[in-house]
Structure formats: structure tokens, C-alpha cells
Tab-separated table of C-alpha atoms in Angstrom:
chain	number	residue	atom	x	y	z
A	1	UNK	CA	-4.945	-8.846	18.923
A	2	UNK	CA	-6.905	-6.208	16.991
A	3	UNK	CA	-8.949	-3.524	18.561
A	4	UNK	CA	-12.047	-4.179	16.446
A	5	UNK	CA	-12.395	-7.776	17.626
A	6	UNK	CA	-12.863	-6.824	21.296
A	7	UNK	CA	-16.561	-6.997	22.015
A	8	UNK	CA	-18.511	-4.435	24.100
A	9	UNK	CA	-18.394	-5.507	27.715
A	10	UNK	CA	-15.274	-7.556	27.392
A	11	UNK	CA	-12.751	-7.365	30.212
A	12	UNK	CA	-10.252	-6.274	27.621
A	13	UNK	CA	-12.283	-3.275	26.467
A	14	UNK	CA	-10.780	-0.805	28.977
A	15	UNK	CA	-7.304	-1.753	27.947
A	16	UNK	CA	-7.949	-1.305	24.329
A	17	UNK	CA	-9.849	1.953	24.869
A	18	UNK	CA	-6.761	3.295	26.841
A	19	UNK	CA	-4.386	2.109	24.153
A	20	UNK	CA	-6.535	3.890	21.427
A	21	UNK	CA	-6.567	7.128	23.511
A	22	UNK	CA	-2.845	7.019	23.819
A	23	UNK	CA	-2.354	6.552	20.190
A	24	UNK	CA	-4.806	9.366	19.362
A	25	UNK	CA	-2.906	11.628	21.737
A	26	UNK	CA	0.467	10.673	20.192
A	27	UNK	CA	-0.929	11.514	16.720
A	28	UNK	CA	-2.176	14.827	17.788
A	29	UNK	CA	1.146	15.614	19.484
A	30	UNK	CA	2.934	14.840	16.258
A	31	UNK	CA	0.623	17.062	14.278
A	32	UNK	CA	1.023	20.014	16.606
A	33	UNK	CA	4.869	19.712	16.771
A	34	UNK	CA	6.836	22.395	15.001
A	35	UNK	CA	7.916	21.137	12.544
A	36	UNK	CA	5.329	18.357	12.206
A	37	UNK	CA	6.719	15.184	13.363
A	38	UNK	CA	6.061	13.164	10.118
A	39	UNK	CA	8.190	10.274	11.312
A	40	UNK	CA	5.859	9.560	14.143
A	41	UNK	CA	2.809	9.909	11.874
A	42	UNK	CA	4.302	7.296	9.606
A	43	UNK	CA	4.904	4.995	12.566
A	44	UNK	CA	1.271	5.486	13.815
A	45	UNK	CA	-0.013	4.792	10.257
A	46	UNK	CA	1.940	1.515	10.071
A	47	UNK	CA	1.364	0.231	13.594
A	48	UNK	CA	-1.664	-1.705	14.790
A	49	UNK	CA	-4.927	-0.164	14.064
A	50	UNK	CA	-3.423	2.434	11.707
A	51	UNK	CA	-4.857	6.002	11.887
A	52	UNK	CA	-8.111	4.831	13.556
A	53	UNK	CA	-10.562	7.311	12.145
A	54	UNK	CA	-11.304	9.194	8.938
A	55	UNK	CA	-11.127	12.421	10.812
A	56	UNK	CA	-7.488	11.689	11.668
A	57	UNK	CA	-6.810	10.528	8.157
A	58	UNK	CA	-7.979	13.943	6.789
A	59	UNK	CA	-5.152	15.428	8.834
A	60	UNK	CA	-2.411	12.808	8.475
A	61	UNK	CA	-2.612	11.562	4.899
A	62	UNK	CA	-1.664	15.091	3.518
A	63	UNK	CA	1.346	15.015	5.814
A	64	UNK	CA	2.364	11.516	4.601
A	65	UNK	CA	2.226	12.805	0.934
A	66	UNK	CA	3.721	16.257	1.706
A	67	UNK	CA	0.622	18.123	0.498
A	68	UNK	CA	0.069	21.599	1.699
A	69	UNK	CA	-3.539	21.852	2.709
A	70	UNK	CA	-3.320	25.653	2.857
A	71	UNK	CA	-2.898	25.843	-0.912
A	72	UNK	CA	-5.434	23.369	-2.373
A	73	UNK	CA	-6.430	23.634	-5.962
A	74	UNK	CA	-9.772	24.994	-6.819
A	75	UNK	CA	-12.505	22.369	-7.544
A	76	UNK	CA	-12.298	21.073	-11.061
A	77	UNK	CA	-15.040	22.239	-13.443
A	78	UNK	CA	-17.345	20.406	-15.835
A	79	UNK	CA	-15.424	21.871	-18.914
A	80	UNK	CA	-12.866	19.115	-18.364
A	81	UNK	CA	-15.320	16.751	-20.005
A	82	UNK	CA	-15.373	18.486	-23.354
A	83	UNK	CA	-13.237	16.726	-25.966
A	84	UNK	CA	-11.483	14.615	-23.340
A	85	UNK	CA	-10.114	11.375	-24.735
A	86	UNK	CA	-10.559	9.560	-21.430
A	87	UNK	CA	-14.019	10.801	-20.502
A	88	UNK	CA	-16.019	8.002	-21.881
A	89	UNK	CA	-13.891	5.192	-20.259
A	90	UNK	CA	-13.887	7.106	-16.959
A	91	UNK	CA	-17.627	7.492	-17.160
A	92	UNK	CA	-18.124	3.770	-17.842
A	93	UNK	CA	-15.865	2.705	-14.968
A	94	UNK	CA	-17.439	5.153	-12.427
A	95	UNK	CA	-20.977	4.030	-13.379
A	96	UNK	CA	-19.913	0.489	-12.704
A	97	UNK	CA	-18.496	1.439	-9.213
A	98	UNK	CA	-21.696	1.244	-7.222
A	99	UNK	CA	-20.244	-1.411	-4.823
A	100	UNK	CA	-17.498	1.042	-3.724
A	101	UNK	CA	-20.043	3.337	-2.090
A	102	UNK	CA	-21.453	2.689	1.381
A	103	UNK	CA	-24.535	0.437	1.348
A	104	UNK	CA	-27.716	2.288	2.020
A	105	UNK	CA	-26.393	5.625	0.673
A	106	UNK	CA	-29.176	7.636	-0.893
A	107	UNK	CA	-29.025	7.501	-4.753
A	108	UNK	CA	-28.779	11.241	-5.254
A	109	UNK	CA	-25.825	11.413	-2.774
A	110	UNK	CA	-24.067	8.580	-4.538
A	111	UNK	CA	-24.654	10.036	-7.922
A	112	UNK	CA	-23.251	13.387	-6.723
A	113	UNK	CA	-20.149	11.607	-5.490
A	114	UNK	CA	-19.755	9.779	-8.736
A	115	UNK	CA	-19.910	13.142	-10.576
A	116	UNK	CA	-17.114	14.453	-8.303
A	117	UNK	CA	-15.102	11.341	-8.892
A	118	UNK	CA	-15.182	11.808	-12.644
A	119	UNK	CA	-14.039	15.470	-12.241
A	120	UNK	CA	-11.200	14.519	-9.953
A	121	UNK	CA	-9.872	11.981	-12.354
A	122	UNK	CA	-10.073	14.130	-15.473
A	123	UNK	CA	-8.480	17.137	-13.464
A	124	UNK	CA	-5.480	15.044	-12.523
A	125	UNK	CA	-4.995	13.638	-16.099
A	126	UNK	CA	-5.278	17.142	-17.634
A	127	UNK	CA	-2.750	18.577	-15.337
A	128	UNK	CA	-0.429	15.803	-15.895
A	129	UNK	CA	-0.444	14.766	-19.519
A	130	UNK	CA	2.356	12.303	-18.993
A	131	UNK	CA	-0.109	10.145	-16.909
A	132	UNK	CA	-2.348	7.661	-18.732
A	133	UNK	CA	-5.657	6.433	-17.245
A	134	UNK	CA	-5.988	2.751	-16.549
A	135	UNK	CA	-9.063	0.719	-15.340
A	136	UNK	CA	-8.963	0.379	-11.633
A	137	UNK	CA	-7.516	3.969	-11.053
A	138	UNK	CA	-11.085	5.086	-10.081
A	139	UNK	CA	-11.081	2.550	-7.252
A	140	UNK	CA	-8.194	4.353	-5.638
A	141	UNK	CA	-9.597	7.794	-6.249
A	142	UNK	CA	-13.060	6.956	-4.806
A	143	UNK	CA	-11.390	5.855	-1.514
A	144	UNK	CA	-9.770	9.213	-1.135
A	145	UNK	CA	-13.001	10.992	-2.047
A	146	UNK	CA	-15.067	9.160	0.504
A	147	UNK	CA	-12.472	9.715	3.300
A	148	UNK	CA	-11.269	13.414	2.725
A	149	UNK	CA	-13.772	14.985	0.372
A	150	UNK	CA	-13.359	16.308	-3.204
A	151	UNK	CA	-11.010	19.132	-2.888
A	152	UNK	CA	-8.434	17.607	-0.648
A	153	UNK	CA	-8.799	14.254	-2.588
A	154	UNK	CA	-7.807	16.028	-5.799
A	155	UNK	CA	-4.605	17.190	-4.373
A	156	UNK	CA	-3.710	13.970	-2.629
A	157	UNK	CA	-4.591	11.914	-5.670
A	158	UNK	CA	-2.403	14.039	-7.851
A	159	UNK	CA	0.603	13.635	-5.663
A	160	UNK	CA	-0.053	9.914	-5.334
A	161	UNK	CA	-0.398	9.540	-9.099
A	162	UNK	CA	2.934	11.226	-9.822
A	163	UNK	CA	4.796	9.111	-7.262
A	164	UNK	CA	3.368	5.783	-5.714
A	165	UNK	CA	0.982	5.025	-8.726
A	166	UNK	CA	3.325	6.459	-11.385
A	167	UNK	CA	4.302	3.042	-12.839
A	168	UNK	CA	0.708	2.055	-13.461
A	169	UNK	CA	0.138	5.231	-15.410
A	170	UNK	CA	2.600	4.669	-18.202
A	171	UNK	CA	1.515	4.074	-21.869
A	172	UNK	CA	2.361	0.474	-21.516
A	173	UNK	CA	2.222	-2.161	-18.679
A	174	UNK	CA	5.927	-2.754	-18.598
A	175	UNK	CA	6.686	-1.174	-15.288
A	176	UNK	CA	3.450	-2.762	-13.777
A	177	UNK	CA	4.642	-6.115	-14.960
A	178	UNK	CA	8.050	-5.511	-13.410
A	179	UNK	CA	6.380	-4.839	-10.002
A	180	UNK	CA	4.348	-7.970	-10.371
A	181	UNK	CA	7.591	-9.766	-10.976
A	182	UNK	CA	8.673	-9.249	-7.353
A	183	UNK	CA	5.792	-11.488	-6.123
A	184	UNK	CA	7.245	-14.857	-6.852
A	185	UNK	CA	10.762	-14.126	-5.492
A	186	UNK	CA	9.165	-12.957	-2.238
A	187	UNK	CA	7.197	-16.186	-2.004
A	188	UNK	CA	10.242	-18.229	-2.840
A	189	UNK	CA	12.283	-16.679	0.012
A	190	UNK	CA	9.637	-17.598	2.560
A	191	UNK	CA	8.096	-20.818	1.264
A	192	UNK	CA	9.837	-22.615	-1.632
A	193	UNK	CA	7.175	-25.305	-1.612
A	194	UNK	CA	4.375	-22.882	-2.416
A	195	UNK	CA	6.611	-21.138	-4.943
A	196	UNK	CA	7.428	-24.341	-6.715
A	197	UNK	CA	3.855	-25.558	-6.736
A	198	UNK	CA	2.739	-22.188	-8.330
A	199	UNK	CA	5.565	-22.436	-10.866
A	200	UNK	CA	4.464	-25.945	-11.784
A	201	UNK	CA	0.902	-24.866	-12.208
A	202	UNK	CA	2.213	-21.941	-14.478
A	203	UNK	CA	-0.318	-19.694	-12.744
A	204	UNK	CA	1.807	-16.490	-13.276
A	205	UNK	CA	0.934	-13.377	-11.298
A	206	UNK	CA	-2.046	-11.879	-13.215
A	207	UNK	CA	-4.353	-12.928	-10.338
A	208	UNK	CA	-2.693	-10.135	-8.288
A	209	UNK	CA	-3.013	-7.368	-10.856
A	210	UNK	CA	-6.253	-5.871	-9.568
A	211	UNK	CA	-4.856	-6.143	-5.989
A	212	UNK	CA	-1.803	-4.082	-6.962
A	213	UNK	CA	-3.302	-1.354	-9.248
A	214	UNK	CA	-6.266	-0.592	-6.947
A	215	UNK	CA	-4.379	-0.987	-3.670
A	216	UNK	CA	-6.874	-3.877	-2.928
A	217	UNK	CA	-9.848	-1.386	-3.167
A	218	UNK	CA	-11.404	-3.327	-5.830
A	219	UNK	CA	-11.391	-6.596	-4.209
A	220	UNK	CA	-12.093	-5.932	-0.454
A	221	UNK	CA	-15.821	-5.373	0.351
A	222	UNK	CA	-15.313	-3.885	3.908
A	223	UNK	CA	-14.239	-0.235	3.544
A	224	UNK	CA	-12.559	-0.325	6.961
A	225	UNK	CA	-10.096	-2.829	5.666
A	226	UNK	CA	-9.438	-0.780	2.592
A	227	UNK	CA	-8.590	2.490	4.352
A	228	UNK	CA	-6.543	0.529	6.923
A	229	UNK	CA	-4.308	-0.803	4.053
A	230	UNK	CA	-4.112	2.773	2.657
A	231	UNK	CA	-2.664	3.942	5.960
A	232	UNK	CA	-0.053	1.362	5.723
A	233	UNK	CA	0.743	1.831	2.001
A	234	UNK	CA	0.949	5.584	2.283
A	235	UNK	CA	3.451	5.374	4.978
A	236	UNK	CA	5.604	2.873	3.209
A	237	UNK	CA	7.696	2.279	0.034
A	238	UNK	CA	5.762	2.022	-3.175
A	239	UNK	CA	6.409	-1.684	-3.441
A	240	UNK	CA	4.733	-2.458	-0.191
A	241	UNK	CA	1.541	-3.584	-1.906
A	242	UNK	CA	3.267	-6.355	-3.632
A	243	UNK	CA	4.706	-7.633	-0.240
A	244	UNK	CA	1.199	-7.510	1.095
A	245	UNK	CA	0.009	-9.642	-1.925
A	246	UNK	CA	2.688	-12.111	-1.172
A	247	UNK	CA	1.634	-12.523	2.524
A	248	UNK	CA	-1.872	-13.140	1.393
A	249	UNK	CA	-0.681	-16.084	-0.884
A	250	UNK	CA	1.639	-17.338	1.916
A	251	UNK	CA	-1.304	-17.162	4.344
A	252	UNK	CA	-3.340	-19.346	2.100
A	253	UNK	CA	-0.591	-21.966	1.805
A	254	UNK	CA	-2.593	-25.017	2.574
A	255	UNK	CA	-5.386	-23.943	0.208
A	256	UNK	CA	-2.928	-23.460	-2.551
A	257	UNK	CA	-1.187	-26.875	-1.985
A	258	UNK	CA	-4.595	-28.631	-1.762
A	259	UNK	CA	-5.544	-27.217	-5.066
A	260	UNK	CA	-5.217	-29.029	-8.467
A	261	UNK	CA	-1.847	-28.195	-9.796
A	262	UNK	CA	-3.073	-26.428	-13.026
A	263	UNK	CA	-3.273	-22.841	-14.048
A	264	UNK	CA	-7.041	-22.509	-14.102
A	265	UNK	CA	-7.565	-24.010	-10.710
A	266	UNK	CA	-4.848	-22.066	-8.899
A	267	UNK	CA	-5.637	-18.791	-10.638
A	268	UNK	CA	-9.412	-19.173	-9.656
A	269	UNK	CA	-8.412	-19.861	-6.097
A	270	UNK	CA	-5.997	-17.010	-5.727
A	271	UNK	CA	-8.088	-14.402	-7.570
A	272	UNK	CA	-10.827	-14.774	-4.929
A	273	UNK	CA	-9.592	-12.984	-1.765
A	274	UNK	CA	-11.229	-14.141	1.488
A	275	UNK	CA	-12.926	-11.318	3.245
A	276	UNK	CA	-12.093	-12.494	6.721
A	277	UNK	CA	-8.307	-12.172	6.438
A	278	UNK	CA	-6.318	-11.274	9.755
A	279	UNK	CA	-5.369	-7.816	8.398
A	280	UNK	CA	-3.163	-6.667	11.228
A	281	UNK	CA	-1.258	-9.929	11.274
A	282	UNK	CA	-0.743	-9.751	7.475
A	283	UNK	CA	0.284	-6.109	7.720
A	284	UNK	CA	2.808	-7.059	10.391
A	285	UNK	CA	4.274	-9.902	8.322
A	286	UNK	CA	4.439	-7.779	5.113
A	287	UNK	CA	6.553	-5.299	7.141
A	288	UNK	CA	8.708	-8.121	8.432
A	289	UNK	CA	9.329	-9.474	4.897
A	290	UNK	CA	10.184	-6.090	3.549
A	291	UNK	CA	12.905	-5.660	6.288
A	292	UNK	CA	14.269	-9.265	5.720
A	293	UNK	CA	14.030	-9.214	1.935
A	294	UNK	CA	14.203	-5.589	0.680
A	295	UNK	CA	13.623	-4.946	-3.036
A	296	UNK	CA	17.273	-4.354	-3.630
A	297	UNK	CA	17.994	-8.053	-2.708
A	298	UNK	CA	15.186	-9.328	-4.864
A	299	UNK	CA	16.046	-7.146	-7.906
A	300	UNK	CA	18.125	-9.684	-9.715
A	301	UNK	CA	15.435	-12.229	-9.662
A	302	UNK	CA	12.570	-9.779	-10.429
A	303	UNK	CA	14.705	-8.009	-13.037
A	304	UNK	CA	13.909	-4.527	-14.293
A	305	UNK	CA	13.193	-2.487	-17.391
A	306	UNK	CA	13.898	1.217	-17.453
A	307	UNK	CA	14.499	1.473	-13.725
A	308	UNK	CA	14.935	5.154	-13.709
A	309	UNK	CA	11.224	5.589	-14.588
A	310	UNK	CA	9.732	3.504	-11.886
A	311	UNK	CA	8.115	5.062	-8.703
A	312	UNK	CA	10.103	2.567	-6.600
A	313	UNK	CA	13.427	3.898	-7.847
A	314	UNK	CA	12.389	7.579	-7.502
A	315	UNK	CA	10.918	7.158	-4.066
A	316	UNK	CA	14.039	8.385	-2.272
A	317	UNK	CA	13.888	11.661	-4.323
A	318	UNK	CA	10.243	12.101	-3.303
A	319	UNK	CA	11.165	11.600	0.385
A	320	UNK	CA	14.138	13.920	0.319
A	321	UNK	CA	12.177	16.678	-1.327
A	322	UNK	CA	9.445	16.440	1.283
A	323	UNK	CA	9.395	18.427	4.535
A	324	UNK	CA	10.057	16.232	7.596
A	325	UNK	CA	9.825	13.029	5.642
A	326	UNK	CA	13.048	11.453	6.870
A	327	UNK	CA	12.256	9.177	9.796
A	328	UNK	CA	15.543	7.249	9.266
A	329	UNK	CA	17.106	8.435	12.525
A	330	UNK	CA	14.022	7.475	14.558
A	331	UNK	CA	13.976	4.171	12.909
A	332	UNK	CA	17.661	3.350	13.488
A	333	UNK	CA	17.226	4.300	17.119
A	334	UNK	CA	14.132	2.286	17.714
A	335	UNK	CA	15.573	-0.722	15.882
A	336	UNK	CA	18.701	-0.701	17.914
A	337	UNK	CA	16.809	-0.401	21.115
A	338	UNK	CA	14.684	-3.314	20.244
A	339	UNK	CA	17.770	-5.368	19.297
A	340	UNK	CA	19.191	-4.570	22.744
A	341	UNK	CA	16.258	-5.519	24.732
A	342	UNK	CA	14.900	-8.655	22.909
A	343	UNK	CA	16.429	-12.093	22.694
A	344	UNK	CA	17.184	-13.664	19.347
A	345	UNK	CA	14.138	-15.306	18.002
A	346	UNK	CA	13.796	-18.060	15.503
A	347	UNK	CA	12.840	-16.875	12.138
A	348	UNK	CA	9.442	-18.208	10.849
A	349	UNK	CA	10.923	-17.787	7.336
A	350	UNK	CA	12.206	-20.792	5.564
A	351	UNK	CA	15.342	-19.712	3.793
A	352	UNK	CA	18.302	-18.534	5.906
A	353	UNK	CA	20.174	-15.523	4.709
A	354	UNK	CA	23.690	-14.514	5.214
A	355	UNK	CA	23.258	-10.776	4.895
A	356	UNK	CA	24.163	-9.256	8.136
A	357	UNK	CA	21.379	-6.634	8.125
A	358	UNK	CA	18.746	-9.434	7.592
A	359	UNK	CA	20.233	-11.308	10.504
A	360	UNK	CA	19.740	-8.302	12.774
A	361	UNK	CA	16.259	-7.864	11.429
A	362	UNK	CA	15.322	-11.385	12.360
A	363	UNK	CA	16.331	-10.684	15.949
A	364	UNK	CA	13.947	-7.819	16.070
A	365	UNK	CA	10.902	-9.586	14.588
A	366	UNK	CA	7.679	-9.295	16.590
A	367	UNK	CA	4.095	-10.154	15.987
A	368	UNK	CA	3.035	-6.655	16.940
A	369	UNK	CA	5.101	-5.129	14.189
A	370	UNK	CA	7.398	-2.977	16.404
A	371	UNK	CA	10.908	-2.394	15.205
A	372	UNK	CA	10.211	-4.197	11.899
A	373	UNK	CA	7.431	-1.733	11.011
A	374	UNK	CA	9.712	1.162	11.685
A	375	UNK	CA	12.511	-0.314	9.592
A	376	UNK	CA	10.159	-0.529	6.592
A	377	UNK	CA	10.416	3.217	6.240
A	378	UNK	CA	14.250	3.052	6.821
A	379	UNK	CA	14.544	0.581	4.000
A	380	UNK	CA	12.249	2.700	1.772
A	381	UNK	CA	14.524	5.707	2.193
A	382	UNK	CA	17.786	3.849	1.573
A	383	UNK	CA	16.632	1.875	-1.571
A	384	UNK	CA	16.906	3.593	-4.847
A	385	UNK	CA	19.080	1.332	-7.035
A	386	UNK	CA	19.549	1.455	-10.749
A	387	UNK	CA	19.388	-1.977	-12.162
A	388	UNK	CA	21.273	-3.344	-15.163
A	389	UNK	CA	18.972	-6.208	-15.825
A	390	UNK	CA	15.860	-5.990	-17.957
A	391	UNK	CA	12.435	-7.517	-17.317
A	392	UNK	CA	11.961	-8.839	-20.957
A	393	UNK	CA	15.248	-9.550	-22.565
């Protein structure tokens, strides 16, 4: 059950208010710890409701990305626009981004934010010449701008661009294609019938491209849902967005199977995301799937090209280099406690696995994303393989 669906006056309202207050108190306790308890902050970002408010996000998002808020860069200046090879494309994309701003916002305020958005993007690109702008990048940057303001957004986006988003900012789309190639193996593990239908339709994975490269910011109309997903993604492995894409497809199983089995029909259906998705349930299931079918187990099917360059393969280095970013001990403890106290449950997933860790994970699955949510981060820290296979032989 989600907090936002509890109507005012409901008998459940006091319970959810108390639950929210406990969560806020736990977040502030973690922020005030010395050192800051980033493991708990990650757990709070993943669990039901996420980080709750933008005020809390302003404090927690920098900790999740290991950004020092005491040493923020100066605001970028307009001189960045002179002789900048990306300026015209960025300008066009930002001008087309009207729907990403809150409805009813005064024109002058929105236009001011659009100018800040342009400057942030150009600043990050200038400081990191190895990064290449892509259409959709502005959808991610505007989310940070609206939540934390221009100066902090600049620092957060730069860190994100050199880690989680790194693969999308290569000169070619090879690594982006590789990440998309995880989608079908995840679906196959859970629902072979849907997988085979999509294969027969030859729909491919391009329908999910805008989901992945904008972290769903471009396709979701309700900003609350966008920032809830950002809480989840910032606390997890860089491949978590593709797991979330998979659970959306799986959630729409009947629609898919009722569709005409041809590329155009299936692509049209899947490229239109319903706006009333049960986000907390899907977040929970994405976490469960990551635990049961971690990227390392799917790698042979997904294949890989130049593994050392992907954000997924360098995530462990990012974590180990970050202060207090190793919640693996907490995760192991919580996961063991859940396994001791809960009875073995039947897996809702279709394909049985023989891997011992997966069998243990199935025992701990809960709708509320308890132990599984925590184990997401554990898996993220442990997975940094180097593949021998290539994506396009």
C-alpha cells in the first residue's frame, strides 16, 4: 500500500502519518551520524515512499553520489555558449522541454530555469570533454535542477554523468545498446511466454531507449513519480533502470499477449507508458529481480563490448572510492535476519534457478521490498565482472 493513495480522513491516515514520521526521523538520524550513515540513506531511498520530500532529497542525493556540498563549483557563466559545438542542439532540446516544468509556472520563471538548464549542461560538457551530449540528457538534468537548484544540480549532474550515465555519453551507442540487451534476458527469466511473443514480433528493445537514457523523465508526466524513481536509481546499481523497464513490460503481460504479433503493433503498445502504474509495487519487483537475476548471471545472454568502459563495470570502483558508501555489511545482516524469520515462499517467477544465492533470495522476497531492497545494493557492490563476450560479433 502506498502512502499517497490514503485519502484524508481515512482510518489508515494516522498509521501512515506515523510511518512517515518514523522514516523522516531515521533519515535525519542517518544524516546527523558521524560519519554519515550512507547505508541507511540508501535503504531509505529504496524502500516504500523513497525520500518523501524535495527538502530531504537536497540533503540525501549528494550523499548518495558522494558530492561534498561544502565545495560546490561556482555557477557556470554565459561565456560557455561561445563557440560551443553542443550549444545549438542543447538550445533546441531545452526549448522543447516545456512539459518538464510544473504546469502553471510563470513564463519568466520557466524561461530563467531553461537558461540555467543550458548553462549546467554546457558546464558539465566543458569540464569533461570525454563526455558527449545526447538528446534526452536534458530530461535528467532538469529533474535535478527543479529539485535542488542550479548550483547543487551542477555538481550532482557532473558526478552522475561520469558514473551512472557514462555509457550513454560515449561517441557511439555501443554501450547503450549493450545495456538495452539486458532487457530481453530479464523478461525471459520471468515470463518466457512474453519473451517468445516479443521475439516472434521482432520488436527489439528500441521502445525502451527513451526510458533508459532519461531515467523515465521524458515519458512520465507526474513529477512525483519521476523523483521517486530517481531516489531508487541513485541508491542502486547503474543497471537498475533496465530492470525497471523489464518489470513494466512484465506488468503489461496481458496487453502484450493480446496485441497483434507484429513489430509495429507491439512497439506502439510498449512505447506508450501508462501513467497510472503501481510504482511502489514495480520498484519492489525490480529490486527482487535484480537479486534473483543479477547482471553477472545475465551477462552471457546480454553479451558485452568493451566491458571496462561501462558504468556498470566500474560501479564498484565508484563505491569503494566514496566515503561511507559500503552498506554491504548492513545488507548481509538484514538479509540473514529476514531469512531466519520468514518461511520459504513460493517464487512468483517462472524459471527455477539452481544458484544457491538465488534460492536464498527467493526465501526473502516480500511485497514490501524488505530484504530484497537491501540486497540490491549488496549485489551492486559485488558485481564488477569483465566479460569476454562481445555485443556485436
